[in-house]
PDB file of C-alpha atoms and ligand atoms in Angstrom:
ATOM      1  CA  MET P   1      85.829 120.277 115.299  1.00  0.00           C
ATOM      2  CA  LYS P   2      88.035 117.886 117.283  1.00  0.00           C
ATOM      3  CA  GLU P   3      90.972 116.466 115.326  1.00  0.00           C
ATOM      4  CA  ARG P   4      90.569 112.699 114.951  1.00  0.00           C
ATOM      5  CA  PHE P   5      94.244 111.794 115.196  1.00  0.00           C
ATOM      6  CA  SER P   6      95.604 114.233 117.713  1.00  0.00           C
ATOM      7  CA  GLY P   7      98.573 112.638 119.555  1.00  0.00           C
ATOM      8  CA  LYS P   8      98.993 109.977 116.874  1.00  0.00           C
ATOM      9  CA  VAL P   9     102.052 109.396 114.667  1.00  0.00           C
ATOM     10  CA  ALA P  10     101.705 108.547 110.957  1.00  0.00           C
ATOM     11  CA  LEU P  11     104.360 107.360 108.502  1.00  0.00           C
ATOM     12  CA  VAL P  12     103.759 107.970 104.792  1.00  0.00           C
ATOM     13  CA  THR P  13     106.105 106.405 102.238  1.00  0.00           C
ATOM     14  CA  GLY P  14     106.274 108.032  98.833  1.00  0.00           C
ATOM     15  CA  GLY P  15     105.155 111.350 100.279  1.00  0.00           C
ATOM     16  CA  ALA P  16     107.023 113.522  97.777  1.00  0.00           C
ATOM     17  CA  SER P  17     104.130 113.824  95.327  1.00  0.00           C
ATOM     18  CA  GLY P  18     100.712 112.584  94.280  1.00  0.00           C
ATOM     19  CA  ILE P  19      98.673 110.378  96.595  1.00  0.00           C
ATOM     20  CA  GLY P  20     101.352 110.261  99.315  1.00  0.00           C
ATOM     21  CA  ARG P  21     101.720 114.037  99.525  1.00  0.00           C
ATOM     22  CA  VAL P  22      97.990 114.671  99.838  1.00  0.00           C
ATOM     23  CA  THR P  23      97.533 111.837 102.346  1.00  0.00           C
ATOM     24  CA  ALA P  24     100.385 113.191 104.478  1.00  0.00           C
ATOM     25  CA  ARG P  25      98.665 116.599 104.488  1.00  0.00           C
ATOM     26  CA  VAL P  26      95.305 115.104 105.416  1.00  0.00           C
ATOM     27  CA  PHE P  27      96.873 113.090 108.274  1.00  0.00           C
ATOM     28  CA  ALA P  28      98.301 116.383 109.544  1.00  0.00           C
ATOM     29  CA  ARG P  29      94.943 118.123 109.132  1.00  0.00           C
ATOM     30  CA  GLU P  30      93.517 115.402 111.386  1.00  0.00           C
ATOM     31  CA  GLY P  31      96.140 116.213 114.043  1.00  0.00           C
ATOM     32  CA  ALA P  32      98.724 113.439 113.509  1.00  0.00           C
ATOM     33  CA  ALA P  33     102.471 114.084 113.490  1.00  0.00           C
ATOM     34  CA  VAL P  34     103.616 112.895 110.062  1.00  0.00           C
ATOM     35  CA  ILE P  35     106.870 111.356 108.870  1.00  0.00           C
ATOM     36  CA  VAL P  36     107.225 111.842 105.129  1.00  0.00           C
ATOM     37  CA  THR P  37     109.636 109.645 103.177  1.00  0.00           C
ATOM     38  CA  THR P  38     110.891 109.237  99.656  1.00  0.00           C
ATOM     39  CA  ASP P  39     114.009 107.859  98.031  1.00  0.00           C
ATOM     40  CA  ALA P  40     115.075 110.220  95.252  1.00  0.00           C
ATOM     41  CA  ASN P  41     112.622 113.138  95.196  1.00  0.00           C
ATOM     42  CA  VAL P  42     114.011 114.850  98.286  1.00  0.00           C
ATOM     43  CA  ARG P  43     112.863 118.271  97.119  1.00  0.00           C
ATOM     44  CA  GLY P  44     109.293 117.032  96.730  1.00  0.00           C
ATOM     45  CA  ALA P  45     109.262 115.466 100.198  1.00  0.00           C
ATOM     46  CA  GLU P  46     110.679 118.642 101.754  1.00  0.00           C
ATOM     47  CA  GLU P  47     107.929 120.637 100.015  1.00  0.00           C
ATOM     48  CA  THR P  48     105.311 118.309 101.512  1.00  0.00           C
ATOM     49  CA  VAL P  49     106.772 118.908 104.972  1.00  0.00           C
ATOM     50  CA  ASP P  50     106.797 122.691 104.372  1.00  0.00           C
ATOM     51  CA  LEU P  51     103.158 122.654 103.244  1.00  0.00           C
ATOM     52  CA  ILE P  52     102.176 120.781 106.413  1.00  0.00           C
ATOM     53  CA  LYS P  53     104.132 123.107 108.668  1.00  0.00           C
ATOM     54  CA  LYS P  54     102.677 126.207 106.981  1.00  0.00           C
ATOM     55  CA  SER P  55      99.207 124.847 107.783  1.00  0.00           C
ATOM     56  CA  GLY P  56     100.203 124.504 111.455  1.00  0.00           C
ATOM     57  CA  GLY P  57     100.904 120.745 111.399  1.00  0.00           C
ATOM     58  CA  GLU P  58     103.855 118.671 112.587  1.00  0.00           C
ATOM     59  CA  ALA P  59     105.962 116.825 110.008  1.00  0.00           C
ATOM     60  CA  THR P  60     109.474 115.481 109.456  1.00  0.00           C
ATOM     61  CA  PHE P  61     111.231 114.242 106.339  1.00  0.00           C
ATOM     62  CA  ILE P  62     113.357 111.095 106.521  1.00  0.00           C
ATOM     63  CA  ARG P  63     114.957 109.813 103.356  1.00  0.00           C
ATOM     64  CA  CYS P  64     114.439 106.094 102.716  1.00  0.00           C
ATOM     65  CA  ASP P  65     114.533 103.725  99.765  1.00  0.00           C
ATOM     66  CA  VAL P  66     111.821 101.220 100.686  1.00  0.00           C
ATOM     67  CA  SER P  67     113.565  98.429  98.775  1.00  0.00           C
ATOM     68  CA  VAL P  68     116.611  98.511 101.094  1.00  0.00           C
ATOM     69  CA  ALA P  69     116.095  96.655 104.396  1.00  0.00           C
ATOM     70  CA  ARG P  70     118.599  98.594 106.488  1.00  0.00           C
ATOM     71  CA  GLU P  71     117.129 101.929 105.367  1.00  0.00           C
ATOM     72  CA  VAL P  72     113.604 100.819 106.273  1.00  0.00           C
ATOM     73  CA  GLU P  73     114.749  99.475 109.643  1.00  0.00           C
ATOM     74  CA  SER P  74     116.432 102.754 110.517  1.00  0.00           C
ATOM     75  CA  LEU P  75     113.432 104.758 109.216  1.00  0.00           C
ATOM     76  CA  VAL P  76     111.091 103.057 111.672  1.00  0.00           C
ATOM     77  CA  ALA P  77     113.661 103.292 114.484  1.00  0.00           C
ATOM     78  CA  GLU P  78     114.008 107.024 113.805  1.00  0.00           C
ATOM     79  CA  CYS P  79     110.211 107.550 113.858  1.00  0.00           C
ATOM     80  CA  VAL P  80     110.062 105.900 117.265  1.00  0.00           C
ATOM     81  CA  ARG P  81     113.097 107.790 118.546  1.00  0.00           C
ATOM     82  CA  ARG P  82     111.561 111.127 117.555  1.00  0.00           C
ATOM     83  CA  TYR P  83     107.909 110.572 118.407  1.00  0.00           C
ATOM     84  CA  GLY P  84     107.928 107.637 120.836  1.00  0.00           C
ATOM     85  CA  ARG P  85     105.526 105.451 118.844  1.00  0.00           C
ATOM     86  CA  LEU P  86     104.097 104.604 115.434  1.00  0.00           C
ATOM     87  CA  ASP P  87     100.312 104.484 115.109  1.00  0.00           C
ATOM     88  CA  PHE P  88      99.651 104.562 111.367  1.00  0.00           C
ATOM     89  CA  ALA P  89     101.666 103.577 108.316  1.00  0.00           C
ATOM     90  CA  PHE P  90     100.639 104.285 104.742  1.00  0.00           C
ATOM     91  CA  ASN P  91     102.896 102.094 102.586  1.00  0.00           C
ATOM     92  CA  ASN P  92     102.326 103.934  99.371  1.00  0.00           C
ATOM     93  CA  ALA P  93     105.712 104.322  97.630  1.00  0.00           C
ATOM     94  CA  GLY P  94     105.639 102.749  94.223  1.00  0.00           C
ATOM     95  CA  ILE P  95     106.745 102.974  90.628  1.00  0.00           C
ATOM     96  CA  GLY P  96     104.481 102.800  87.633  1.00  0.00           C
ATOM     97  CA  PRO P  97     103.843 100.100  85.093  1.00  0.00           C
ATOM     98  CA  ASP P  98     106.466 101.781  82.946  1.00  0.00           C
ATOM     99  CA  GLY P  99     109.086 102.006  85.720  1.00  0.00           C
ATOM    100  CA  LYS P 100     108.570 105.761  85.301  1.00  0.00           C
ATOM    101  CA  ARG P 101     109.528 106.592  81.724  1.00  0.00           C
ATOM    102  CA  VAL P 102     110.238 103.200  80.162  1.00  0.00           C
ATOM    103  CA  PRO P 103     107.399 102.257  77.785  1.00  0.00           C
ATOM    104  CA  VAL P 104     104.763  99.773  78.906  1.00  0.00           C
ATOM    105  CA  THR P 105     106.270  96.409  77.984  1.00  0.00           C
ATOM    106  CA  SER P 106     104.955  92.971  77.100  1.00  0.00           C
ATOM    107  CA  ILE P 107     106.259  89.983  79.063  1.00  0.00           C
ATOM    108  CA  VAL P 108     108.171  88.845  76.000  1.00  0.00           C
ATOM    109  CA  ASP P 109     110.019  92.153  75.753  1.00  0.00           C
ATOM    110  CA  MET P 110     110.359  92.988  79.441  1.00  0.00           C
ATOM    111  CA  PRO P 111     113.961  93.410  80.567  1.00  0.00           C
ATOM    112  CA  GLU P 112     114.722  91.390  83.689  1.00  0.00           C
ATOM    113  CA  GLU P 113     115.966  94.550  85.435  1.00  0.00           C
ATOM    114  CA  LEU P 114     112.569  96.255  84.981  1.00  0.00           C
ATOM    115  CA  TRP P 115     110.823  93.227  86.489  1.00  0.00           C
ATOM    116  CA  ASP P 116     113.257  93.145  89.433  1.00  0.00           C
ATOM    117  CA  ARG P 117     113.033  96.875  90.090  1.00  0.00           C
ATOM    118  CA  THR P 118     109.229  96.871  90.044  1.00  0.00           C
ATOM    119  CA  ILE P 119     108.942  93.889  92.387  1.00  0.00           C
ATOM    120  CA  ASP P 120     111.691  95.260  94.662  1.00  0.00           C
ATOM    121  CA  ILE P 121     109.971  98.598  95.203  1.00  0.00           C
ATOM    122  CA  ASN P 122     106.254  97.787  94.925  1.00  0.00           C
ATOM    123  CA  LEU P 123     106.148  94.394  96.638  1.00  0.00           C
ATOM    124  CA  LYS P 124     109.339  93.754  98.601  1.00  0.00           C
ATOM    125  CA  GLY P 125     109.282  97.408  99.696  1.00  0.00           C
ATOM    126  CA  VAL P 126     105.889  96.938 101.358  1.00  0.00           C
ATOM    127  CA  PHE P 127     107.051  93.657 102.922  1.00  0.00           C
ATOM    128  CA  LEU P 128     110.086  95.432 104.417  1.00  0.00           C
ATOM    129  CA  CYS P 129     107.994  98.347 105.671  1.00  0.00           C
ATOM    130  CA  MET P 130     105.470  96.039 107.309  1.00  0.00           C
ATOM    131  CA  LYS P 131     108.234  93.903 108.824  1.00  0.00           C
ATOM    132  CA  TYR P 132     109.605  96.799 110.852  1.00  0.00           C
ATOM    133  CA  GLU P 133     106.348  98.745 111.350  1.00  0.00           C
ATOM    134  CA  MET P 134     104.575  95.672 112.677  1.00  0.00           C
ATOM    135  CA  LYS P 135     107.381  94.893 115.117  1.00  0.00           C
ATOM    136  CA  GLN P 136     106.762  98.277 116.723  1.00  0.00           C
ATOM    137  CA  MET P 137     102.968  98.075 116.475  1.00  0.00           C
ATOM    138  CA  LEU P 138     102.821  94.574 117.981  1.00  0.00           C
ATOM    139  CA  ARG P 139     104.922  95.868 120.866  1.00  0.00           C
ATOM    140  CA  GLN P 140     102.474  98.762 121.350  1.00  0.00           C
ATOM    141  CA  LYS P 141      99.480  96.439 120.847  1.00  0.00           C
ATOM    142  CA  TYR P 142      98.102  99.090 118.519  1.00  0.00           C
ATOM    143  CA  GLY P 143      98.581 100.172 114.937  1.00  0.00           C
ATOM    144  CA  VAL P 144      96.951 100.502 111.546  1.00  0.00           C
ATOM    145  CA  ILE P 145      98.670  99.860 108.228  1.00  0.00           C
ATOM    146  CA  VAL P 146      97.242 100.763 104.832  1.00  0.00           C
ATOM    147  CA  ASN P 147      99.056  99.563 101.718  1.00  0.00           C
ATOM    148  CA  THR P 148      98.613 100.939  98.205  1.00  0.00           C
ATOM    149  CA  SER P 149      97.831  98.333  95.589  1.00  0.00           C
ATOM    150  CA  SER P 150      96.044  99.250  92.326  1.00  0.00           C
ATOM    151  CA  VAL P 151      92.909  98.448  90.344  1.00  0.00           C
ATOM    152  CA  GLY P 152      95.411  96.741  88.044  1.00  0.00           C
ATOM    153  CA  ALA P 153      95.502  93.887  90.574  1.00  0.00           C
ATOM    154  CA  LEU P 154      91.849  93.091  89.767  1.00  0.00           C
ATOM    155  CA  LYS P 155      91.749  94.297  86.151  1.00  0.00           C
ATOM    156  CA  PRO P 156      95.055  93.314  84.536  1.00  0.00           C
ATOM    157  CA  LEU P 157      96.077  94.889  81.253  1.00  0.00           C
ATOM    158  CA  PRO P 158      98.581  93.694  78.645  1.00  0.00           C
ATOM    159  CA  GLY P 159     101.929  95.429  78.979  1.00  0.00           C
ATOM    160  CA  PHE P 160     101.606  95.817  82.764  1.00  0.00           C
ATOM    161  CA  GLY P 161     103.059  92.413  83.762  1.00  0.00           C
ATOM    162  CA  ALA P 162     105.541  93.415  86.463  1.00  0.00           C
ATOM    163  CA  TYR P 163     103.263  96.125  87.857  1.00  0.00           C
ATOM    164  CA  VAL P 164     100.213  93.854  88.038  1.00  0.00           C
ATOM    165  CA  ALA P 165     102.280  91.062  89.616  1.00  0.00           C
ATOM    166  CA  SER P 166     103.633  93.447  92.262  1.00  0.00           C
ATOM    167  CA  LYS P 167     100.219  94.950  93.066  1.00  0.00           C
ATOM    168  CA  SER P 168      98.451  91.564  93.086  1.00  0.00           C
ATOM    169  CA  GLY P 169     101.088  90.232  95.477  1.00  0.00           C
ATOM    170  CA  LEU P 170     100.099  92.975  97.901  1.00  0.00           C
ATOM    171  CA  LEU P 171      96.557  91.618  98.178  1.00  0.00           C
ATOM    172  CA  GLY P 172      97.758  88.308  99.641  1.00  0.00           C
ATOM    173  CA  LEU P 173     100.514  89.927 101.689  1.00  0.00           C
ATOM    174  CA  THR P 174      98.005  92.342 103.252  1.00  0.00           C
ATOM    175  CA  LYS P 175      95.733  89.482 104.281  1.00  0.00           C
ATOM    176  CA  VAL P 176      98.581  87.515 105.855  1.00  0.00           C
ATOM    177  CA  ALA P 177      99.731  90.603 107.757  1.00  0.00           C
ATOM    178  CA  ALA P 178      96.135  91.206 108.903  1.00  0.00           C
ATOM    179  CA  LEU P 179      95.952  87.654 110.273  1.00  0.00           C
ATOM    180  CA  GLU P 180      99.292  88.034 112.033  1.00  0.00           C
ATOM    181  CA  GLY P 181      98.248  91.332 113.645  1.00  0.00           C
ATOM    182  CA  ALA P 182      94.595  90.609 114.395  1.00  0.00           C
ATOM    183  CA  ALA P 183      94.961  89.330 117.949  1.00  0.00           C
ATOM    184  CA  TYR P 184      97.343  92.164 118.865  1.00  0.00           C
ATOM    185  CA  GLY P 185      95.379  95.298 117.968  1.00  0.00           C
ATOM    186  CA  VAL P 186      97.122  95.739 114.617  1.00  0.00           C
ATOM    187  CA  ARG P 187      94.928  96.137 111.524  1.00  0.00           C
ATOM    188  CA  VAL P 188      96.185  95.925 107.930  1.00  0.00           C
ATOM    189  CA  ASN P 189      94.203  96.857 104.819  1.00  0.00           C
ATOM    190  CA  THR P 190      94.934  97.874 101.265  1.00  0.00           C
ATOM    191  CA  ILE P 191      93.433 100.439  98.926  1.00  0.00           C
ATOM    192  CA  LEU P 192      93.264  99.916  95.178  1.00  0.00           C
ATOM    193  CA  PRO P 193      93.341 103.324  93.518  1.00  0.00           C
ATOM    194  CA  GLY P 194      91.804 103.780  90.110  1.00  0.00           C
ATOM    195  CA  PRO P 195      93.622 106.062  87.625  1.00  0.00           C
ATOM    196  CA  THR P 196      94.440 109.123  89.742  1.00  0.00           C
ATOM    197  CA  GLU P 197      95.041 112.613  88.428  1.00  0.00           C
ATOM    198  CA  ARG P 198      97.728 114.959  89.812  1.00  0.00           C
ATOM    199  CA  THR P 199     100.195 112.094  90.360  1.00  0.00           C
ATOM    200  CA  LEU P 200     103.550 111.762  88.665  1.00  0.00           C
ATOM    201  CA  LEU P 201     102.769 108.147  87.903  1.00  0.00           C
ATOM    202  CA  PHE P 202      99.660 109.040  85.910  1.00  0.00           C
ATOM    203  CA  GLU P 203     101.428 111.931  84.187  1.00  0.00           C
ATOM    204  CA  TYR P 204     104.308 109.692  83.109  1.00  0.00           C
ATOM    205  CA  LEU P 205     101.951 107.050  81.826  1.00  0.00           C
ATOM    206  CA  THR P 206      99.679 109.380  79.878  1.00  0.00           C
ATOM    207  CA  GLY P 207     102.671 111.488  78.793  1.00  0.00           C
ATOM    208  CA  THR P 208     104.268 108.540  77.022  1.00  0.00           C
ATOM    209  CA  HIS P 209     100.908 106.965  76.073  1.00  0.00           C
ATOM    210  CA  PRO P 210      98.369 109.825  75.612  1.00  0.00           C
ATOM    211  CA  GLU P 211      95.765 107.396  74.274  1.00  0.00           C
ATOM    212  CA  GLU P 212      95.696 105.691  77.706  1.00  0.00           C
ATOM    213  CA  ARG P 213      93.906 108.640  79.344  1.00  0.00           C
ATOM    214  CA  GLU P 214      90.785 108.351  77.187  1.00  0.00           C
ATOM    215  CA  LYS P 215      90.867 104.564  77.385  1.00  0.00           C
ATOM    216  CA  MET P 216      90.970 104.703  81.182  1.00  0.00           C
ATOM    217  CA  MET P 217      88.221 107.342  81.429  1.00  0.00           C
ATOM    218  CA  ALA P 218      85.970 105.110  79.353  1.00  0.00           C
ATOM    219  CA  GLU P 219      86.436 102.367  81.956  1.00  0.00           C
ATOM    220  CA  ILE P 220      85.279 104.482  84.925  1.00  0.00           C
ATOM    221  CA  PRO P 221      81.501 104.282  85.492  1.00  0.00           C
ATOM    222  CA  MET P 222      81.449 107.502  87.562  1.00  0.00           C
ATOM    223  CA  GLY P 223      82.912 109.346  84.567  1.00  0.00           C
ATOM    224  CA  ARG P 224      85.922 111.049  86.169  1.00  0.00           C
ATOM    225  CA  LEU P 225      89.447 110.267  87.233  1.00  0.00           C
ATOM    226  CA  ALA P 226      90.192 109.662  90.909  1.00  0.00           C
ATOM    227  CA  THR P 227      91.893 112.403  92.902  1.00  0.00           C
ATOM    228  CA  PRO P 228      94.595 112.011  95.554  1.00  0.00           C
ATOM    229  CA  GLU P 229      91.998 113.366  98.013  1.00  0.00           C
ATOM    230  CA  ASP P 230      89.726 110.378  97.271  1.00  0.00           C
ATOM    231  CA  MET P 231      92.581 108.096  98.346  1.00  0.00           C
ATOM    232  CA  ALA P 232      93.510 110.157 101.394  1.00  0.00           C
ATOM    233  CA  GLU P 233      89.954 110.118 102.788  1.00  0.00           C
ATOM    234  CA  ALA P 234      89.725 106.344 102.318  1.00  0.00           C
ATOM    235  CA  VAL P 235      93.013 105.985 104.217  1.00  0.00           C
ATOM    236  CA  MET P 236      91.746 108.239 107.043  1.00  0.00           C
ATOM    237  CA  TRP P 237      88.627 106.142 107.416  1.00  0.00           C
ATOM    238  CA  LEU P 238      90.564 102.863 107.430  1.00  0.00           C
ATOM    239  CA  CYS P 239      92.852 104.288 110.139  1.00  0.00           C
ATOM    240  CA  SER P 240      89.973 105.653 112.234  1.00  0.00           C
ATOM    241  CA  ASP P 241      88.220 103.920 115.116  1.00  0.00           C
ATOM    242  CA  GLU P 242      85.085 103.860 112.943  1.00  0.00           C
ATOM    243  CA  ALA P 243      86.851 101.092 110.987  1.00  0.00           C
ATOM    244  CA  SER P 244      88.077  99.274 114.115  1.00  0.00           C
ATOM    245  CA  PHE P 245      86.680  95.880 113.017  1.00  0.00           C
ATOM    246  CA  ILE P 246      88.024  96.106 109.476  1.00  0.00           C
ATOM    247  CA  THR P 247      91.206  94.207 108.690  1.00  0.00           C
ATOM    248  CA  GLY P 248      92.507  92.236 105.707  1.00  0.00           C
ATOM    249  CA  HIS P 249      90.209  94.298 103.511  1.00  0.00           C
ATOM    250  CA  VAL P 250      90.926  95.064  99.876  1.00  0.00           C
ATOM    251  CA  MET P 251      89.215  98.371  99.052  1.00  0.00           C
ATOM    252  CA  PRO P 252      88.968  99.685  95.491  1.00  0.00           C
ATOM    253  CA  VAL P 253      88.677 103.485  95.347  1.00  0.00           C
ATOM    254  CA  ASP P 254      87.845 103.611  91.683  1.00  0.00           C
ATOM    255  CA  GLY P 255      84.435 105.091  90.828  1.00  0.00           C
ATOM    256  CA  GLY P 256      83.114 101.601  90.087  1.00  0.00           C
ATOM    257  CA  MET P 257      85.857 100.565  87.662  1.00  0.00           C
ATOM    258  CA  THR P 258      86.443  97.110  89.166  1.00  0.00           C
ATOM    259  CA  SER P 259      82.690  96.434  89.429  1.00  0.00           C
ATOM    260  CA  LYS P 260      82.357  96.355  85.642  1.00  0.00           C
TER     261      LYS P 260
HETATM  262  P1  NAD I   1     103.827 109.423  92.282  1.00  0.00           P
HETATM  263  O1  NAD I   1     104.838 108.976  91.288  1.00  0.00           O
HETATM  264  O2  NAD I   1     103.416 110.847  92.287  1.00  0.00           O
HETATM  265  O3  NAD I   1     104.322 109.015  93.751  1.00  0.00           O
HETATM  266  C1  NAD I   1     105.133 107.890  93.998  1.00  0.00           C
HETATM  267  C2  NAD I   1     105.976 108.162  95.229  1.00  0.00           C
HETATM  268  O4  NAD I   1     106.786 106.991  95.528  1.00  0.00           O
HETATM  269  C3  NAD I   1     106.951 109.319  95.068  1.00  0.00           C
HETATM  270  O5  NAD I   1     106.982 110.069  96.281  1.00  0.00           O
HETATM  271  C4  NAD I   1     108.297 108.638  94.846  1.00  0.00           C
HETATM  272  O6  NAD I   1     109.381 109.443  95.239  1.00  0.00           O
HETATM  273  C5  NAD I   1     108.124 107.420  95.756  1.00  0.00           C
HETATM  274  N1  NAD I   1     109.055 106.316  95.494  1.00  0.00           N
HETATM  275  C6  NAD I   1     109.304 105.690  94.313  1.00  0.00           C
HETATM  276  N2  NAD I   1     110.255 104.752  94.490  1.00  0.00           N
HETATM  277  C7  NAD I   1     110.594 104.759  95.814  1.00  0.00           C
HETATM  278  C8  NAD I   1     111.502 104.019  96.612  1.00  0.00           C
HETATM  279  N3  NAD I   1     112.295 103.052  96.097  1.00  0.00           N
HETATM  280  N4  NAD I   1     111.583 104.313  97.944  1.00  0.00           N
HETATM  281  C9  NAD I   1     110.819 105.289  98.474  1.00  0.00           C
HETATM  282  N5  NAD I   1     109.948 106.033  97.770  1.00  0.00           N
HETATM  283  C10 NAD I   1     109.841 105.766  96.453  1.00  0.00           C
HETATM  284  O7  NAD I   1     102.555 108.521  91.968  1.00  0.00           O
HETATM  285  P2  NAD I   1     101.276 108.145  92.880  1.00  0.00           P
HETATM  286  O8  NAD I   1     100.201 107.779  91.947  1.00  0.00           O
HETATM  287  O9  NAD I   1     101.010 109.142  93.928  1.00  0.00           O
HETATM  288  O10 NAD I   1     101.788 106.778  93.519  1.00  0.00           O
HETATM  289  C11 NAD I   1     101.450 106.349  94.820  1.00  0.00           C
HETATM  290  C12 NAD I   1     101.028 104.901  94.793  1.00  0.00           C
HETATM  291  O11 NAD I   1      99.759 104.795  94.143  1.00  0.00           O
HETATM  292  C13 NAD I   1     101.971 103.971  94.047  1.00  0.00           C
HETATM  293  O12 NAD I   1     102.178 102.795  94.804  1.00  0.00           O
HETATM  294  C14 NAD I   1     101.207 103.645  92.773  1.00  0.00           C
HETATM  295  O13 NAD I   1     101.544 102.393  92.235  1.00  0.00           O
HETATM  296  C15 NAD I   1      99.773 103.674  93.284  1.00  0.00           C
HETATM  297  N6  NAD I   1      98.748 103.844  92.245  1.00  0.00           N
HETATM  298  C16 NAD I   1      98.666 104.994  91.514  1.00  0.00           C
HETATM  299  C17 NAD I   1      97.684 105.140  90.542  1.00  0.00           C
HETATM  300  C18 NAD I   1      97.596 106.391  89.695  1.00  0.00           C
HETATM  301  O14 NAD I   1      96.795 106.423  88.746  1.00  0.00           O
HETATM  302  N7  NAD I   1      98.354 107.421  89.992  1.00  0.00           N
HETATM  303  C19 NAD I   1      96.767 104.095  90.317  1.00  0.00           C
HETATM  304  C20 NAD I   1      96.868 102.935  91.073  1.00  0.00           C
HETATM  305  C21 NAD I   1      97.859 102.815  92.050  1.00  0.00           C
END
């Protein structure tokens, strides 16, 4: 079978684990050269690159904290220096509602630093990525961006204030970016994952709050958790020419959760 994305270049932020790792591997399976990034989990990102290379794909790791403008600017510049272009960007890096291991927190009890950190990574981080990715894509007159929001943006829960605010902000930001790219061959969409197994985020959340797993399962009409593969295939389709008229779209990948 012909590889869909042969000759294309894909950037995946947060590719050290979970959804980002699997999506990076699926991009490579489809023939794209993949740039995998993460901030702290360097070992995880290097493992992702190794897995891709062992399967015969092309991948590079570049370290980048998406909340730091100069790091994001040099990340995109380095992609272009190495591969000559940037076709796809999956802006997926994010931290959980608990800022990893901090307990889920009501607005009243939320420390300002937790709010700032969540918004900096989950919302400002995507803004910074799109700022530099779009510059390159507008120049090329071609590119597809997929951002990672969350079902939490449509189904808010108590205790998830900063997370929900950051992921809801992405819905509007995606639409504005789609409008700004539409006349120039640049499409921008966002996926909204439901609770996804085999991700650190979900493990942290259910590790500190085991009761959350059953509560979430009960909310999913299809009766199972999402997998990183579910997300990766949605991203592939959004990036493909089959979706060439789709931009500004907000796509839940959630087994019906947000339809309830
Ligand atoms: P994960 O924790 O396994 O992966 C998160 C990735 O983001 C890691 O590679 C981590 O190193 C990276 N990251 C964190 N902070 C960063 C920073 N400042 N700069 C660069 N990279 C950074 O969890 P995941 O579920 O695979 O998360 C991927 C995305 O999916 C996140 O945006 C998350 O909010 C979203 N999401 C996940 C679920 C779920 O149930 N797992 C549900 C809805 C949305």
